[in-house]
Short mmCIF file of C-alpha atoms in Angstrom, two decimals:
data_model
loop_
_atom_site.label_atom_id
_atom_site.label_comp_id
_atom_site.label_asym_id
_atom_site.label_seq_id
_atom_site.Cartn_x
_atom_site.Cartn_y
_atom_site.Cartn_z
CA UNK A 453 -0.18 -0.05 -0.13
CA UNK A 454 1.58 3.27 -1.06
CA UNK A 455 1.33 6.12 1.30
CA UNK A 456 2.49 9.72 0.45
CA UNK A 457 1.41 11.82 3.30
CA UNK A 458 -0.07 11.05 6.86
CA UNK A 459 -1.69 13.38 9.10
CA UNK A 460 -1.54 11.61 12.63
CA UNK A 461 -3.20 12.52 15.99
CA UNK A 462 -1.01 11.52 19.05
CA UNK A 463 -3.07 11.30 22.45
CA UNK A 464 -0.28 10.85 24.99
CA UNK A 465 -0.02 12.62 28.49
CA UNK A 466 3.47 11.20 29.12
CA UNK A 467 5.89 13.72 27.51
CA UNK A 468 8.98 11.49 27.41
CA UNK A 469 7.07 8.63 25.66
CA UNK A 470 5.49 11.34 23.31
CA UNK A 471 8.89 12.69 22.42
CA UNK A 472 10.18 9.07 21.54
CA UNK A 473 7.22 8.42 19.46
CA UNK A 474 7.43 11.60 17.60
CA UNK A 475 11.24 11.01 16.92
CA UNK A 476 10.36 7.49 15.33
CA UNK A 477 7.52 9.00 13.22
CA UNK A 478 9.54 12.04 12.04
CA UNK A 479 12.90 9.89 11.52
CA UNK A 480 11.89 9.05 7.67
CA UNK A 481 11.20 11.55 4.89
CA UNK A 482 8.68 9.34 3.20
CA UNK A 483 5.82 9.15 3.80
CA UNK A 484 5.63 12.89 5.09
CA UNK A 485 4.11 12.80 8.53
CA UNK A 486 2.14 15.64 10.05
CA UNK A 487 1.64 15.23 14.00
CA UNK A 488 -0.82 16.83 16.25
CA UNK A 489 -0.23 16.00 20.01
CA UNK A 490 -2.77 16.36 22.84
CA UNK A 491 -2.54 15.06 26.23
CA UNK A 492 -6.06 14.70 27.49
CA UNK A 493 -9.45 13.03 26.24
CA UNK A 494 -11.01 16.41 26.24
CA UNK A 495 -8.46 17.89 24.14
CA UNK A 496 -8.70 14.82 21.60
CA UNK A 497 -12.38 15.28 21.33
CA UNK A 498 -12.16 19.06 20.73
CA UNK A 499 -9.58 18.38 17.85
CA UNK A 500 -11.57 15.61 16.22
CA UNK A 501 -14.65 17.97 16.08
CA UNK A 502 -12.76 20.13 13.71
CA UNK A 503 -10.11 17.70 11.98
CA UNK A 504 -9.92 14.44 10.17
CA UNK A 505 -6.68 12.97 10.80
CA UNK A 506 -5.75 9.76 8.92
CA UNK A 507 -4.86 7.66 11.89
CA UNK A 508 -5.03 8.09 15.80
CA UNK A 509 -2.32 6.81 18.30
CA UNK A 510 -4.26 6.59 21.57
CA UNK A 511 -3.07 5.95 24.90
CA UNK A 512 -5.80 4.44 26.99
CA UNK A 513 -4.74 5.94 30.31
CA UNK A 514 -5.24 9.61 30.36
CA UNK A 515 -5.72 12.27 33.08
CA UNK A 516 -9.33 12.72 32.42
CA UNK A 517 -10.08 8.95 31.25
CA UNK A 518 -9.02 5.44 31.48
CA UNK A 519 -9.41 2.07 29.72
CA UNK A 520 -12.31 1.10 27.49
CA UNK A 521 -14.13 4.40 28.35
CA UNK A 522 -11.12 6.37 26.72
CA UNK A 523 -11.60 4.22 23.41
CA UNK A 524 -15.39 4.54 23.47
CA UNK A 525 -15.31 8.14 23.83
CA UNK A 526 -12.88 8.71 21.05
CA UNK A 527 -14.65 6.11 18.69
CA UNK A 528 -17.80 8.39 19.05
CA UNK A 529 -16.28 11.40 17.38
CA UNK A 530 -13.52 9.88 15.32
CA UNK A 531 -15.77 9.25 12.17
CA UNK A 532 -14.28 5.68 11.43
CA UNK A 533 -10.64 7.03 11.65
CA UNK A 534 -8.43 4.18 12.37
CA UNK A 535 -7.13 3.92 15.85
CA UNK A 536 -4.03 2.41 17.19
CA UNK A 537 -3.90 1.63 20.94
CA UNK A 538 -0.89 2.59 22.96
CA UNK A 539 -0.40 0.15 26.02
CA UNK A 540 2.01 -0.90 28.63
CA UNK A 541 3.30 -4.57 28.75
CA UNK A 542 1.03 -5.54 31.61
CA UNK A 543 -2.09 -4.18 29.99
CA UNK A 544 -1.88 -6.38 26.64
CA UNK A 545 -5.41 -8.13 27.63
CA UNK A 546 -6.89 -4.69 27.74
CA UNK A 547 -5.38 -3.81 24.30
CA UNK A 548 -6.88 -7.14 22.87
CA UNK A 549 -10.32 -6.27 24.27
CA UNK A 550 -9.88 -2.73 22.36
CA UNK A 551 -9.50 -4.56 19.18
CA UNK A 552 -12.95 -6.16 19.55
CA UNK A 553 -14.47 -2.79 20.50
CA UNK A 554 -13.18 -1.03 17.32
CA UNK A 555 -9.43 -0.35 17.45
CA UNK A 556 -7.32 -1.32 14.45
CA UNK A 557 -4.20 -2.46 16.21
CA UNK A 558 -2.11 -1.92 19.24
CA UNK A 559 1.44 -1.16 20.28
CA UNK A 560 3.10 -1.98 23.59
CA UNK A 561 5.13 1.20 24.35
CA UNK A 562 8.27 -0.35 25.60
CA UNK A 563 8.70 -2.21 22.30
CA UNK A 564 7.96 0.58 20.04
CA UNK A 565 10.55 1.32 17.29
CA UNK A 566 10.63 2.84 13.92
CA UNK A 567 9.81 -0.37 12.10
CA UNK A 568 6.93 -1.77 14.27
CA UNK A 569 5.22 1.72 14.51
CA UNK A 570 5.08 2.12 10.72
CA UNK A 571 4.06 -1.53 10.16
CA UNK A 572 1.10 -0.98 12.53
CA UNK A 573 0.20 2.35 10.86
CA UNK A 574 0.06 0.75 7.34
CA UNK A 575 -1.73 -2.00 8.63
CA UNK A 576 -4.26 0.16 10.34
CA UNK A 577 -4.85 2.34 7.32
CA UNK A 578 -5.33 -0.64 5.04
CA UNK A 579 -7.60 -2.36 7.35
CA UNK A 580 -9.53 0.86 7.74
CA UNK A 581 -9.85 1.29 3.98
CA UNK A 582 -11.07 -2.16 3.51
CA UNK A 583 -13.67 -1.56 6.26
CA UNK A 584 -14.70 1.71 4.65
CA UNK A 585 -15.05 0.08 1.33
CA UNK A 586 -17.18 -2.51 2.79
CA UNK A 587 -19.23 0.14 4.43
CA UNK A 588 -19.81 2.06 1.31
CA UNK A 589 -20.72 -1.07 -0.52
CA UNK A 590 -23.44 -2.19 2.06
CA UNK A 591 -24.65 1.43 2.30
CA UNK A 592 -24.95 1.21 -1.62
CA UNK A 593 -26.92 -1.98 -1.32
CA UNK A 594 -29.19 -0.74 1.23
CA UNK A 595 -30.06 2.14 -0.75
CA UNK A 596 -30.74 0.78 -4.21
CA UNK A 597 -34.31 0.71 -5.26
CA UNK A 598 -34.35 -3.09 -6.21
CA UNK A 599 -34.06 -6.04 -4.03
CA UNK A 600 -30.55 -7.55 -3.22
CA UNK A 601 -30.31 -10.73 -1.34
CA UNK A 602 -27.08 -12.94 -0.36
CA UNK A 603 -27.81 -16.74 0.03
CA UNK A 604 -25.38 -19.60 0.79
CA UNK A 605 -24.78 -22.21 -1.54
CA UNK A 606 -27.95 -24.05 -0.48
CA UNK A 607 -30.12 -20.94 -1.42
CA UNK A 608 -30.73 -19.98 2.30
CA UNK A 609 -31.02 -16.27 2.66
CA UNK A 610 -28.18 -14.82 4.85
CA UNK A 611 -28.81 -11.11 4.22
CA UNK A 612 -31.31 -8.80 2.51
CA UNK A 613 -31.66 -5.17 1.77
CA UNK A 614 -34.61 -2.86 2.81
CA UNK A 615 -35.89 -2.90 -0.92
CA UNK A 616 -36.60 -6.47 -0.45
CA UNK A 617 -38.60 -6.14 2.52
CA UNK A 618 -40.57 -3.32 0.80
CA UNK A 619 -41.25 -5.49 -2.50
CA UNK A 620 -42.12 -8.71 -0.71
CA UNK A 621 -43.58 -7.25 2.55
CA UNK A 622 -41.31 -9.84 4.44
CA UNK A 623 -38.85 -8.53 7.13
CA UNK A 624 -35.20 -9.28 7.28
CA UNK A 625 -35.75 -11.23 10.43
CA UNK A 626 -38.42 -13.54 8.70
CA UNK A 627 -36.23 -13.88 5.68
CA UNK A 628 -32.94 -14.84 7.29
CA UNK A 629 -32.33 -18.68 6.93
CA UNK A 630 -35.19 -19.21 4.52
CA UNK A 631 -34.97 -20.43 0.82
CA UNK A 632 -36.28 -17.73 -1.36
CA UNK A 633 -38.14 -19.93 -3.67
CA UNK A 634 -40.02 -21.16 -0.99
CA UNK A 635 -40.46 -17.95 0.89
CA UNK A 636 -42.19 -16.05 -2.12
CA UNK A 637 -43.22 -18.89 -4.26
CA UNK A 638 -41.11 -18.18 -7.28
CA UNK A 639 -42.27 -19.45 -10.56
CA UNK A 640 -40.49 -18.67 -13.90
CA UNK A 641 -42.81 -17.02 -16.46
CA UNK A 642 -41.60 -19.49 -18.94
CA UNK A 643 -42.86 -23.05 -18.14
CA UNK A 644 -39.83 -24.48 -19.48
CA UNK A 645 -37.92 -23.20 -16.48
CA UNK A 646 -39.97 -25.07 -13.97
CA UNK A 647 -38.80 -28.41 -12.48
CA UNK A 648 -41.25 -31.16 -11.32
CA UNK A 649 -41.83 -29.44 -8.16
CA UNK A 650 -43.54 -26.27 -9.99
CA UNK A 651 -42.24 -23.64 -7.88
CA UNK A 652 -39.19 -25.13 -6.37
CA UNK A 653 -35.81 -24.66 -7.97
CA UNK A 654 -32.83 -26.76 -7.30
CA UNK A 655 -29.31 -25.06 -6.49
CA UNK A 656 -27.38 -26.71 -9.20
CA UNK A 657 -29.73 -25.23 -11.97
CA UNK A 658 -28.02 -21.87 -11.24
CA UNK A 659 -24.49 -22.74 -11.12
CA UNK A 660 -24.00 -20.78 -14.16
CA UNK A 661 -26.24 -17.95 -13.00
CA UNK A 662 -29.88 -17.32 -14.28
CA UNK A 663 -31.80 -14.27 -15.42
CA UNK A 664 -35.43 -13.95 -16.25
CA UNK A 665 -38.80 -12.83 -15.44
CA UNK A 666 -40.68 -14.62 -12.65
CA UNK A 667 -43.80 -14.49 -10.70
CA UNK A 668 -43.88 -14.43 -6.82
CA UNK A 669 -46.36 -13.92 -3.91
CA UNK A 670 -46.32 -10.81 -1.71
CA UNK A 671 -46.70 -11.49 2.05
CA UNK A 672 -50.35 -10.57 1.73
CA UNK A 673 -50.86 -13.09 -1.07
CA UNK A 674 -51.15 -10.58 -3.93
CA UNK A 675 -49.14 -11.61 -7.10
CA UNK A 676 -45.96 -10.00 -7.99
CA UNK A 677 -44.02 -10.06 -11.27
CA UNK A 678 -40.39 -9.76 -10.97
CA UNK A 679 -37.29 -9.23 -12.97
CA UNK A 680 -34.71 -11.81 -11.29
CA UNK A 681 -31.05 -12.31 -11.59
CA UNK A 682 -29.13 -15.05 -9.81
CA UNK A 683 -25.19 -14.94 -9.96
CA UNK A 684 -22.95 -17.47 -8.17
CA UNK A 685 -19.97 -16.42 -5.95
CA UNK A 686 -17.19 -18.97 -6.00
CA UNK A 687 -14.07 -19.57 -3.97
CA UNK A 688 -10.35 -19.93 -5.48
CA UNK A 689 -11.16 -23.62 -6.07
CA UNK A 690 -14.20 -22.81 -8.14
CA UNK A 691 -16.91 -23.98 -5.55
CA UNK A 692 -19.84 -21.97 -5.09
CA UNK A 693 -20.08 -20.37 -1.53
CA UNK A 694 -22.88 -18.00 -2.07
CA UNK A 695 -25.46 -16.60 -4.47
CA UNK A 696 -26.17 -12.91 -5.06
CA UNK A 697 -29.88 -12.35 -6.10
CA UNK A 698 -31.34 -9.18 -7.31
CA UNK A 699 -34.97 -8.66 -8.17
CA UNK A 700 -36.99 -5.76 -9.43
CA UNK A 701 -40.65 -5.43 -9.05
CA UNK A 702 -42.11 -5.02 -12.57
CA UNK A 703 -45.72 -5.60 -11.86
CA UNK A 704 -46.73 -2.12 -12.76
CA UNK A 705 -44.90 -2.14 -16.05
CA UNK A 706 -46.30 -5.30 -17.10
CA UNK A 707 -49.86 -4.12 -16.27
CA UNK A 708 -49.44 -1.03 -18.27
CA UNK A 709 -47.90 -3.13 -21.35
CA UNK A 710 -50.82 -5.61 -20.96
CA UNK A 711 -53.25 -2.62 -21.02
CA UNK A 712 -51.60 -1.03 -24.10
CA UNK A 713 -51.64 -4.37 -26.02
CA UNK A 714 -55.20 -4.82 -25.15
CA UNK A 715 -55.95 -1.22 -26.02
CA UNK A 716 -54.11 -1.34 -29.45
CA UNK A 717 -55.61 -4.71 -30.27
CA UNK A 718 -59.20 -3.80 -29.44
CA UNK A 719 -59.10 -0.32 -31.22
CA UNK A 720 -57.27 -1.94 -34.25
CA UNK A 721 -59.88 -4.59 -34.86
CA UNK A 722 -62.90 -2.48 -34.00
CA UNK A 723 -61.64 0.07 -36.48
CA UNK A 724 -60.67 -2.15 -39.30
CA UNK A 725 -64.22 -3.44 -40.24
CA UNK A 726 -66.02 0.02 -40.40
CA UNK A 727 -62.90 1.56 -42.03
CA UNK A 728 -62.83 -1.18 -44.78
CA UNK A 729 -66.36 -0.04 -45.69
CA UNK A 730 -65.55 3.75 -45.61
CA UNK A 731 -62.48 3.24 -47.68
CA UNK A 732 -64.30 1.16 -50.22
CA UNK A 733 -67.27 3.55 -50.65
CA UNK A 734 -64.85 6.47 -51.00
CA UNK A 735 -62.86 4.59 -53.74
CA UNK A 736 -66.13 3.89 -55.64
CA UNK A 737 -67.14 7.73 -55.50
CA UNK A 738 -63.50 8.86 -56.15
CA UNK A 739 -63.10 6.68 -59.19
CA UNK A 740 -66.60 7.63 -60.72
CA UNK A 741 -67.95 4.14 -60.12
CA UNK A 742 -71.18 5.60 -58.78
CA UNK A 743 -71.51 8.45 -61.34
CA UNK A 744 -69.44 11.53 -62.50
CA UNK A 745 -69.00 14.01 -59.73
CA UNK A 746 -67.97 17.76 -59.91
CA UNK A 747 -64.31 18.60 -59.65
CA UNK A 748 -64.68 20.25 -56.31
CA UNK A 749 -66.34 17.34 -54.78
CA UNK A 750 -64.05 14.95 -56.28
CA UNK A 751 -61.16 16.88 -54.75
CA UNK A 752 -62.61 16.58 -51.39
CA UNK A 753 -63.31 12.94 -51.79
CA UNK A 754 -59.82 12.28 -53.12
CA UNK A 755 -58.26 13.61 -49.91
CA UNK A 756 -60.75 11.68 -47.82
CA UNK A 757 -59.85 8.42 -49.78
CA UNK A 758 -56.12 8.99 -49.25
CA UNK A 759 -56.54 9.57 -45.58
CA UNK A 760 -58.62 6.36 -45.19
CA UNK A 761 -55.88 4.45 -46.92
CA UNK A 762 -53.33 5.87 -44.49
CA UNK A 763 -55.30 5.05 -41.51
CA UNK A 764 -55.70 1.68 -42.84
CA UNK A 765 -52.06 1.42 -43.28
CA UNK A 766 -51.57 2.41 -39.64
CA UNK A 767 -54.07 -0.09 -38.42
CA UNK A 768 -52.10 -2.81 -40.31
CA UNK A 769 -48.78 -1.55 -39.05
CA UNK A 770 -49.93 -1.61 -35.41
CA UNK A 771 -51.37 -5.18 -35.70
CA UNK A 772 -48.12 -6.24 -37.21
CA UNK A 773 -46.10 -4.97 -34.67
CA UNK A 774 -48.36 -6.50 -31.98
CA UNK A 775 -48.07 -9.90 -33.41
CA UNK A 776 -44.33 -9.50 -33.72
CA UNK A 777 -43.91 -8.48 -30.11
CA UNK A 778 -46.21 -11.23 -28.97
CA UNK A 779 -44.33 -13.80 -31.08
CA UNK A 780 -47.73 -14.66 -32.87
CA UNK A 781 -46.73 -13.72 -36.41
CA UNK A 782 -46.18 -16.92 -38.44
CA UNK A 783 -43.13 -16.94 -40.73
CA UNK A 784 -43.14 -19.31 -43.81
CA UNK A 785 -39.31 -19.68 -44.02
CA UNK A 786 -38.05 -21.48 -47.25
CA UNK A 787 -35.34 -21.41 -49.90
CA UNK A 788 -35.67 -18.27 -52.09
CA UNK A 789 -33.87 -16.69 -54.91
CA UNK A 790 -33.68 -13.03 -54.08
CA UNK A 791 -33.49 -11.66 -57.55
CA UNK A 792 -37.13 -12.35 -58.49
CA UNK A 793 -38.23 -11.07 -55.17
CA UNK A 794 -36.38 -7.74 -55.49
CA UNK A 795 -37.53 -7.36 -59.21
CA UNK A 796 -41.30 -8.04 -58.37
CA UNK A 797 -41.24 -5.72 -55.40
CA UNK A 798 -39.43 -2.85 -57.57
CA UNK A 799 -42.03 -3.02 -60.49
CA UNK A 800 -44.89 -3.05 -58.07
CA UNK A 801 -43.67 0.19 -56.41
CA UNK A 802 -42.65 2.09 -59.67
CA UNK A 803 -45.95 3.93 -59.74
CA UNK A 804 -45.45 4.98 -56.17
CA UNK A 805 -41.92 6.51 -57.09
CA UNK A 806 -43.44 8.15 -60.01
CA UNK A 807 -45.49 10.47 -57.63
CA UNK A 808 -42.41 11.81 -56.29
CA UNK A 809 -40.51 12.17 -59.67
CA UNK A 810 -37.82 9.43 -59.10
CA UNK A 811 -36.98 6.16 -60.71
CA UNK A 812 -35.74 2.72 -59.17
CA UNK A 813 -32.70 1.40 -60.61
CA UNK A 814 -31.26 -2.20 -60.04
CA UNK A 815 -27.54 -2.43 -60.15
CA UNK A 816 -25.10 -5.03 -59.07
CA UNK A 817 -27.49 -7.82 -59.21
CA UNK A 818 -26.68 -11.48 -58.67
CA UNK A 819 -28.70 -13.86 -60.88
CA UNK A 820 -28.53 -16.46 -58.22
CA UNK A 821 -28.66 -15.40 -54.74
CA UNK A 822 -30.18 -18.02 -52.63
CA UNK A 823 -31.34 -17.51 -49.01
CA UNK A 824 -33.83 -18.77 -46.52
CA UNK A 825 -36.48 -16.45 -45.71
CA UNK A 826 -40.26 -15.63 -45.79
CA UNK A 827 -40.80 -14.13 -49.07
CA UNK A 828 -43.87 -12.18 -48.31
CA UNK A 829 -42.23 -10.59 -45.47
CA UNK A 830 -39.02 -9.85 -47.30
CA UNK A 831 -40.99 -7.91 -49.85
CA UNK A 832 -42.79 -6.03 -46.96
CA UNK A 833 -39.43 -5.06 -45.65
CA UNK A 834 -38.20 -4.08 -49.13
CA UNK A 835 -41.51 -2.06 -49.76
CA UNK A 836 -40.69 0.01 -46.71
CA UNK A 837 -37.20 0.81 -47.87
CA UNK A 838 -38.24 1.75 -51.46
CA UNK A 839 -41.16 3.93 -50.15
CA UNK A 840 -38.82 5.89 -47.76
CA UNK A 841 -36.07 6.22 -50.48
CA UNK A 842 -38.81 7.66 -52.94
CA UNK A 843 -40.22 9.94 -50.43
CA UNK A 844 -36.99 11.54 -49.26
CA UNK A 845 -35.16 11.71 -52.61
CA UNK A 846 -34.77 14.78 -54.84
CA UNK A 847 -36.88 14.90 -57.88
CA UNK A 848 -35.03 13.40 -60.81
CA UNK A 849 -32.71 11.45 -58.69
CA UNK A 850 -32.39 7.63 -59.15
CA UNK A 851 -33.01 5.29 -56.04
CA UNK A 852 -30.30 2.45 -56.57
CA UNK A 853 -31.02 -1.13 -55.54
CA UNK A 854 -28.34 -3.69 -55.46
CA UNK A 855 -27.78 -7.30 -54.42
CA UNK A 856 -24.31 -8.08 -53.08
CA UNK A 857 -22.17 -10.82 -51.37
CA UNK A 858 -20.84 -9.41 -48.20
CA UNK A 859 -18.81 -11.91 -46.31
CA UNK A 860 -21.01 -14.86 -46.92
CA UNK A 861 -24.20 -12.91 -46.53
CA UNK A 862 -26.36 -11.52 -49.40
CA UNK A 863 -27.13 -7.91 -48.75
CA UNK A 864 -30.03 -6.04 -50.36
CA UNK A 865 -29.65 -2.39 -50.26
CA UNK A 866 -31.61 0.61 -51.11
CA UNK A 867 -29.73 3.85 -51.76
CA UNK A 868 -31.18 7.37 -52.11
CA UNK A 869 -29.47 10.64 -52.63
CA UNK A 870 -31.69 12.94 -50.20
CA UNK A 871 -30.72 14.93 -47.24
CA UNK A 872 -29.60 12.11 -45.08
CA UNK A 873 -30.42 11.29 -41.48
CA UNK A 874 -29.21 13.72 -38.63
CA UNK A 875 -26.31 12.34 -36.52
CA UNK A 876 -28.41 12.62 -33.26
CA UNK A 877 -31.19 10.89 -34.68
CA UNK A 878 -29.53 7.67 -35.87
CA UNK A 879 -29.81 5.85 -32.61
CA UNK A 880 -33.57 6.16 -32.90
CA UNK A 881 -34.00 5.07 -36.49
CA UNK A 882 -35.50 1.68 -35.81
CA UNK A 883 -37.78 2.72 -32.60
CA UNK A 884 -41.52 2.62 -33.07
CA UNK A 885 -43.18 6.03 -34.18
CA UNK A 886 -39.69 7.57 -34.72
CA UNK A 887 -39.33 10.30 -37.29
CA UNK A 888 -36.35 12.41 -37.67
CA UNK A 889 -38.15 15.60 -38.80
CA UNK A 890 -41.71 15.48 -37.64
CA UNK A 891 -42.97 18.21 -39.66
CA UNK A 892 -41.26 17.22 -42.79
CA UNK A 893 -42.19 13.44 -42.23
CA UNK A 894 -45.84 14.44 -41.73
CA UNK A 895 -45.64 16.14 -45.02
CA UNK A 896 -44.14 13.11 -46.72
CA UNK A 897 -46.71 10.80 -44.95
CA UNK A 898 -46.00 7.59 -42.94
CA UNK A 899 -46.85 5.87 -39.59
CA UNK A 900 -43.37 5.88 -37.95
CA UNK A 901 -43.64 2.03 -37.67
CA UNK A 902 -42.32 0.71 -41.02
CA UNK A 903 -38.63 0.54 -39.92
CA UNK A 904 -39.47 -0.92 -36.48
CA UNK A 905 -41.57 -3.61 -38.18
CA UNK A 906 -38.75 -4.23 -40.70
CA UNK A 907 -36.10 -4.59 -37.97
CA UNK A 908 -38.42 -7.16 -36.18
CA UNK A 909 -39.10 -9.10 -39.32
CA UNK A 910 -35.40 -9.37 -40.69
CA UNK A 911 -34.09 -10.33 -37.23
CA UNK A 912 -36.82 -13.05 -36.80
CA UNK A 913 -35.98 -14.55 -40.22
CA UNK A 914 -32.09 -14.71 -39.04
CA UNK A 915 -31.07 -11.81 -41.04
CA UNK A 916 -29.37 -8.48 -40.17
CA UNK A 917 -30.62 -4.97 -40.84
CA UNK A 918 -28.76 -1.54 -40.91
CA UNK A 919 -28.04 1.62 -42.74
CA UNK A 920 -25.53 4.15 -43.68
CA UNK A 921 -26.20 7.81 -44.01
CA UNK A 922 -24.34 11.19 -44.43
CA UNK A 923 -25.92 14.51 -44.38
CA UNK A 924 -26.40 16.10 -47.76
CA UNK A 925 -25.33 12.76 -49.42
CA UNK A 926 -28.29 10.30 -48.84
CA UNK A 927 -29.09 7.31 -47.09
CA UNK A 928 -28.54 3.51 -47.73
CA UNK A 929 -30.96 1.04 -45.94
CA UNK A 930 -29.96 -2.65 -46.23
CA UNK A 931 -31.02 -6.22 -45.05
CA UNK A 932 -28.75 -9.27 -45.32
CA UNK A 933 -29.20 -12.95 -45.05
CA UNK A 934 -26.81 -15.83 -44.88
CA UNK A 935 -26.07 -17.08 -48.50
CA UNK A 936 -26.98 -20.72 -49.23
CA UNK A 937 -24.26 -22.15 -51.30
CA UNK A 938 -24.83 -24.93 -53.89
CA UNK A 939 -28.54 -24.60 -53.40
#
């Protein structure tokens, strides 16, 4: 332990002994030592109220105090400053008692020399630092907002913090010695994590740690939903001695998520049927299927029809996102040649590109580009890339589509030459309802869900999705899938 400077308080009423100690302490240049010397308990307490020395050398027998009383009085005002007790040869038993009461070390005055006094100071400072670190760690664990427990190798609780008491309703006294899974009836949300006893987990299952969502019972028997992590602590031989368990109450978050999903699902399904009828009727009117209408009425109907189509697209996107997040969307994964899928999707989107005065151009195509994916859902992703590129491209500029082999993956990319994506927005590009410039995006149209859905679809098909963008030079979105050789 490297020590550069030490501020030391010497509490000693024997002048000759104090002089000897000072000579030993000042006999070396490194570490530099500053010594303050007082002769009574009252003077020591007064000094400590205004100063924080690094270590205290304390004689237990003072004019105004004696024995353990001296130590207790100093400990009360020393703010965990390490104390080395000074004692006579005949008082060694008292010194040993002082160690159990809070002193870090002791020195027998008649045996003090330069070597052992510095050894004692280094030991006291090192032990004090370790105790302070432990104090800070325990204080932190006591004040974190999630539950923390320490169990032995057999999962019996040895310590828990106040947050666990608040979450479970179970006091520390009631928890100590209990098995956590029995105490709060833990059950993994995934049935595959249960063993034959349902809510009983065997210790060996957690030898490599475990993390997941579980249900539990509060002391008053209401259901809790928890985010649980179990981490083993091993000794130097690799044997597990303890487990650290952290748990966070996610009951409210889960309740809100369920409400949101139910709301989106209900609203989406309830809107879809009447909206289909409205959109169909508007389409008939807008296309003169029910007779020719005046131009002014046609303009109003055309606006209403386009907005009904946008609302239909929003509902479809919401339902797709709901299915993806719930894991209920079926994907028909099979061998596919990318080129025909890309060509078909591009052709189907050319009319859309014409509205924005841009053209799609396929370059760098590979005639045989075999991958495994869901063709319909891949085209849904590519539709999104193409529509975004058309909307944000300058009129007269081409949108470039390419199929390339990138380190064994077949990458389909769509590049535009628009304004590019602002740097501070790039991290949000695949988030739900994200739009880089809300006013511009509203003008261009879109739900803000397309890229989020595309990311979910690509990753669930085993692929990768990404983009490159530079302000003023455009953006390139891509999806890539493992190439199937010799297919």
